[in-house]
Amino acid sequence: MSALFDIRNLTVDVPLESGLLGMVSFAQPRLNILAGVSLQIGEGETLGIVGESGSGKTTLALAMLGLTASSGGEMRFDGAPLGSRASFGTLRQKTAMMFQDPVASLSPRMSVGALLYEPFIIHGKRVANRRAKVIALLEQVGLPPEIATRFPHELSGGQARRVCVARALALNPRLLVADEPTAGLDVSVQGEVLNLMAGLKTALGLSVLIISHNLAMLRHVTDRLAILYLGRLVESGPTDAIFANPRHPYTASLIAAEPQPDPRKRRADLALKGEIPSLFLRPKGCEFHTRCAHAQPMCQTTAPELRTTGEGQVRCHFAETLKLNNRSEPNGMEN
Ligand code: SF4
């Protein structure tokens, strides 16, 4: 599968006031939010980015779209390098973003019809029959034409999400970036939105990037997963393979934290301990060692490299020897 989006060693630092760190320095200190992330999104592929708050997943999406400045690394979309203002302008015409809070992302003073037509105005595109275009977009997401005259506050959560999808599709994008697409929705409406996205992906051949901490949802809709911890990629691979056999203890803990049919079979060694550390105080060695039940002395001093294993990648010194499948006992025996 050829890469539509190719990200190599992407880094995002933000400048800090030196007083924040209690230091006197002539060089302005910087906080490292994203630390050399490399990822590819294939044509027609759905990639899920997973991690707790503070893992850098939203920063990654914003940097990919040029909405946050990157400090290092390279990105290519459809083979063309990204970096200049013009290149990101072209990219945004081919990429649609679905924001986490759909109502907040829609201007309250604009009707749905005006909101759906706005992308054409922003990008200077002429449309012969504006009303027909708006109705066609509404139809594509399963909404009736009369929704066009409503305002965002008059929509249900599910309708607002569908309007966001319709708006995202206006310019025939090749990539859809969805930030927590089901957050705050009832389970039944979540299913509707995900089915809609899956149907559109198939019908239009879209590539999709979904950012979420909802692993249960990602399991059903993604082809591959990338797991971030403190702005670093710790594991990636095909979704089925990761759920069947997680290689990194952080991934295994996230999977184990999902609701289980029989909570008594939960493995205590996979429970996630404590909170994600502050980016101001990145742990030395393996940055996950402060929460890892499998940490060894070397984990406190030596940072593991990201290694390719089969179809995926993992950043753990002991990935080959740990038995992390949630259905197994810690010693590897099946329940
Ligand atoms: Fe845990 Fe050590 Fe692996 Fe880090 S390198 S995830 S601390 S076992």
XYZ file of C-alpha atoms and ligand atoms in Angstrom:
343
model
C 0.000 0.000 0.000
C 1.556 3.339 -1.033
C 1.794 6.068 1.615
C -0.546 9.016 1.159
C 0.935 10.765 4.196
C 4.547 10.082 5.106
C 5.891 11.501 8.376
C 9.577 11.133 9.281
C 11.037 12.081 12.631
C 8.485 14.811 13.329
C 9.345 16.970 16.349
C 7.359 19.757 17.987
C 8.969 21.977 20.639
C 7.394 25.053 22.178
C 9.417 27.924 23.661
C 9.173 28.481 27.409
C 9.834 31.442 29.621
C 13.138 30.527 31.328
C 11.607 31.549 34.683
C 9.180 28.635 34.377
C 12.038 26.219 34.854
C 13.682 28.273 37.597
C 16.760 28.657 35.394
C 18.900 31.529 34.269
C 19.746 30.864 30.662
C 20.736 32.827 27.591
C 19.282 30.154 25.303
C 15.500 30.071 25.448
C 14.403 26.725 26.941
C 11.927 24.652 24.956
C 9.387 22.033 25.923
C 9.500 18.951 23.724
C 5.906 17.867 23.010
C 6.471 15.535 20.069
C 9.765 13.641 19.964
C 10.687 12.345 16.517
C 7.528 10.525 15.397
C 7.580 8.598 12.107
C 4.338 7.263 10.625
C 2.746 6.480 7.288
C -0.929 6.529 6.334
C -1.667 4.382 3.304
C -4.171 5.103 0.516
C -7.616 4.026 1.735
C -6.240 3.069 5.148
C -7.683 3.936 8.569
C -4.981 4.655 11.139
C -5.777 5.159 14.831
C -3.555 7.277 17.085
C -3.915 6.242 20.720
C -2.653 7.610 24.010
C -3.703 9.307 27.219
C -4.114 13.080 27.528
C -0.626 14.542 27.240
C 0.608 11.823 24.884
C 0.911 14.272 21.981
C -1.737 12.761 19.704
C -3.633 16.005 19.042
C -0.341 17.918 18.570
C 0.633 15.329 15.969
C -2.590 15.903 14.006
C -2.244 19.698 14.219
C 1.396 19.554 13.069
C 0.435 17.290 10.153
C -2.019 19.936 8.952
C 0.412 22.809 9.522
C -1.796 24.194 12.317
C 1.104 23.825 14.791
C 4.658 24.571 13.687
C 6.991 21.587 13.684
C 10.570 21.978 14.919
C 12.118 19.149 12.939
C 11.477 16.218 10.668
C 9.897 15.837 7.247
C 6.384 15.271 5.961
C 5.117 14.388 2.508
C 1.557 14.267 1.215
C 1.061 12.233 -1.951
C 4.814 12.433 -2.520
C 5.043 16.251 -2.293
C 7.035 17.787 0.587
C 5.127 19.804 3.203
C 6.582 22.785 4.987
C 5.831 25.968 3.092
C 2.635 27.925 3.665
C 1.553 27.138 0.085
C 2.071 23.392 0.551
C -0.104 23.351 3.688
C -2.742 25.450 1.872
C -2.921 22.780 -0.844
C -2.944 20.039 1.784
C -5.903 21.583 3.622
C -7.950 21.464 0.437
C -7.320 17.717 0.273
C -7.724 17.046 3.990
C -10.807 17.405 6.104
C -10.746 17.804 9.875
C -13.529 16.671 12.204
C -13.121 18.396 15.547
C -13.859 16.897 18.929
C -16.702 19.257 19.884
C -18.836 19.503 16.731
C -21.175 22.262 17.908
C -18.269 24.431 19.114
C -16.496 23.940 15.775
C -19.530 25.281 13.845
C -20.164 29.028 13.824
C -23.395 29.611 15.818
C -24.408 32.501 13.534
C -24.389 30.466 10.326
C -27.119 28.136 9.099
C -26.163 24.574 8.203
C -26.516 25.465 4.508
C -24.098 28.385 4.878
C -21.682 26.223 6.886
C -21.652 23.574 4.186
C -21.013 26.142 1.479
C -18.305 28.009 3.423
C -15.386 25.695 2.415
C -16.011 26.589 -1.243
C -15.820 30.311 -0.406
C -12.676 29.900 1.746
C -10.863 28.067 -1.029
C -12.208 30.246 -3.869
C -14.155 27.438 -5.587
C -17.164 28.297 -7.751
C -20.209 26.013 -7.582
C -22.857 26.222 -10.337
C -25.843 25.304 -8.158
C -25.187 26.128 -4.527
C -28.482 24.743 -3.174
C -28.096 21.437 -5.043
C -24.552 21.069 -3.711
C -25.667 21.632 -0.102
C -28.509 19.118 -0.465
C -26.164 16.552 -2.048
C -23.727 16.941 0.884
C -26.557 16.496 3.391
C -27.766 13.421 1.519
C -24.276 11.934 1.595
C -24.386 11.926 5.403
C -28.004 10.791 5.704
C -29.564 14.155 6.642
C -32.761 15.596 5.087
C -32.631 18.837 3.015
C -34.604 20.837 5.618
C -31.611 20.649 8.009
C -29.988 23.297 5.754
C -32.023 26.078 7.353
C -31.243 25.104 10.959
C -28.540 26.599 13.174
C -25.953 24.533 15.126
C -27.733 24.916 18.495
C -30.856 23.371 16.952
C -29.052 20.116 16.058
C -28.763 16.949 18.135
C -25.236 15.655 18.899
C -25.525 13.053 16.139
C -26.829 15.598 13.589
C -24.037 18.050 14.458
C -21.455 15.299 13.940
C -23.022 14.464 10.556
C -22.951 18.123 9.527
C -19.234 18.176 10.441
C -18.671 15.117 8.250
C -20.631 16.715 5.372
C -18.595 19.918 5.713
C -15.429 17.853 5.795
C -16.421 16.173 2.527
C -17.271 19.395 0.657
C -13.977 19.667 -1.219
C -13.615 15.944 -2.020
C -10.768 15.338 0.427
C -8.416 12.375 0.245
C -7.727 12.297 3.983
C -10.187 12.680 6.844
C -8.699 13.544 10.262
C -11.151 12.904 13.092
C -10.343 13.958 16.666
C -12.374 11.842 19.142
C -15.252 11.439 16.623
C -17.552 9.719 19.136
C -16.801 11.703 22.305
C -19.928 12.711 24.220
C -22.314 10.660 22.058
C -24.706 7.917 23.205
C -23.526 4.437 22.282
C -26.210 4.045 19.579
C -25.295 7.398 17.993
C -21.581 6.502 18.204
C -22.342 3.426 16.088
C -24.218 5.544 13.531
C -21.340 8.016 13.171
C -18.742 5.248 12.848
C -20.840 3.364 10.293
C -21.232 6.586 8.357
C -17.468 7.205 8.356
C -16.756 3.597 7.342
C -19.324 3.789 4.509
C -17.885 7.051 3.193
C -14.346 5.707 3.435
C -15.300 2.746 1.248
C -17.454 4.738 -1.169
C -14.981 7.606 -1.630
C -11.687 5.728 -1.092
C -10.720 8.072 1.746
C -7.749 7.584 4.038
C -8.774 8.233 7.644
C -6.774 9.244 10.709
C -8.657 8.868 14.003
C -7.261 10.303 17.224
C -8.809 8.784 20.311
C -8.272 7.219 23.696
C -11.260 4.916 23.024
C -9.513 1.669 22.121
C -12.734 -0.335 21.913
C -13.952 1.977 19.158
C -10.586 2.007 17.358
C -10.473 -1.782 17.399
C -13.550 -1.917 15.187
C -12.775 0.839 12.705
C -8.986 1.001 12.179
C -6.592 -1.029 10.044
C -3.503 -0.015 12.015
C -2.753 1.605 15.365
C 0.037 3.887 16.560
C 0.453 4.270 20.319
C 2.061 7.432 21.677
C 3.489 8.009 25.149
C 4.926 11.413 26.127
C 5.068 12.410 22.471
C 6.996 9.318 21.402
C 5.821 6.367 19.339
C 6.023 3.268 21.569
C 4.224 0.746 19.374
C 2.580 0.525 15.963
C 1.188 -2.257 13.826
C -1.953 -3.858 12.396
C -4.882 -3.399 14.796
C -5.745 -7.105 14.966
C -2.137 -8.060 15.720
C -1.818 -5.440 18.454
C -5.003 -6.588 20.194
C -4.026 -10.251 19.853
C -0.451 -9.716 20.978
C 0.525 -6.296 22.375
C 4.312 -5.949 22.549
C 4.683 -2.835 24.711
C 3.521 -2.843 28.366
C 1.801 0.533 27.867
C -0.270 -0.839 24.975
C -1.124 -3.927 27.014
C -2.236 -1.725 29.925
C -4.474 0.395 27.689
C -6.074 -2.755 26.271
C -6.449 -4.301 29.742
C -8.187 -1.130 30.966
C -11.017 -1.666 28.474
C -14.192 -3.223 29.965
C -13.783 -7.025 30.271
C -16.565 -9.643 30.135
C -15.119 -11.171 33.312
C -13.277 -8.548 35.420
C -11.871 -11.338 37.673
C -9.612 -12.359 34.776
C -7.961 -8.932 34.695
C -4.183 -9.205 35.092
C -2.923 -7.086 37.979
C 0.478 -6.587 36.297
C -1.215 -4.867 33.353
C -3.070 -2.252 35.436
C -1.783 1.215 34.544
C -0.146 2.781 37.591
C -0.411 6.491 38.394
C -0.605 9.414 35.994
C 1.346 10.161 32.837
C 4.469 12.160 33.919
C 4.763 15.853 33.164
C 6.555 16.767 29.946
C 8.649 19.089 32.140
C 10.048 16.037 33.939
C 10.548 13.321 31.330
C 11.804 10.196 33.156
C 15.360 9.105 32.273
C 15.919 5.796 30.470
C 12.649 4.308 29.281
C 10.107 7.070 29.840
C 7.471 4.474 30.779
C 9.557 2.894 33.562
C 7.855 4.878 36.361
C 4.566 3.083 35.546
C 5.767 -0.214 34.124
C 5.261 -3.402 36.176
C 7.953 -5.122 34.051
C 10.697 -2.509 34.470
C 14.232 -3.814 35.085
C 17.210 -1.796 36.403
C 18.448 -1.011 32.891
C 15.063 0.586 32.081
C 15.876 3.430 34.500
C 19.079 4.359 32.688
C 18.896 3.232 29.064
C 16.264 4.500 26.629
C 14.985 1.731 24.322
C 15.148 2.311 20.565
C 12.095 1.909 18.344
C 12.614 -1.461 16.641
C 10.805 -3.045 13.712
C 9.221 -6.390 14.591
C 7.287 -8.163 11.848
C 4.642 -5.758 10.535
C 4.984 -3.355 13.463
C 7.365 -1.382 15.619
C 7.940 -1.392 19.378
C 10.052 0.585 21.849
C 10.804 -1.790 24.765
C 14.012 -3.614 25.762
C 12.050 -6.770 26.568
C 9.335 -6.833 23.904
C 10.402 -10.286 22.688
C 10.211 -11.953 26.096
C 7.238 -10.312 27.824
C 3.909 -12.150 27.640
C 1.412 -9.315 27.627
C -1.705 -10.857 26.162
C -4.541 -9.961 28.521
C -6.039 -13.429 28.096
C -2.910 -15.078 29.519
C -1.572 -15.432 33.015
C 1.623 -13.425 33.702
C 3.704 -16.575 33.162
C 2.192 -17.055 29.715
C -0.237 -19.879 30.644
C -3.706 -19.576 29.126
C -6.607 -19.100 31.525
Fe 8.826 -1.415 30.736
Fe 11.492 -1.531 30.546
Fe 9.997 -2.119 28.429
Fe 10.190 0.406 29.288
S 11.843 -0.854 28.421
S 8.341 -0.630 28.665
S 10.272 0.096 31.504
S 10.064 -3.255 30.355
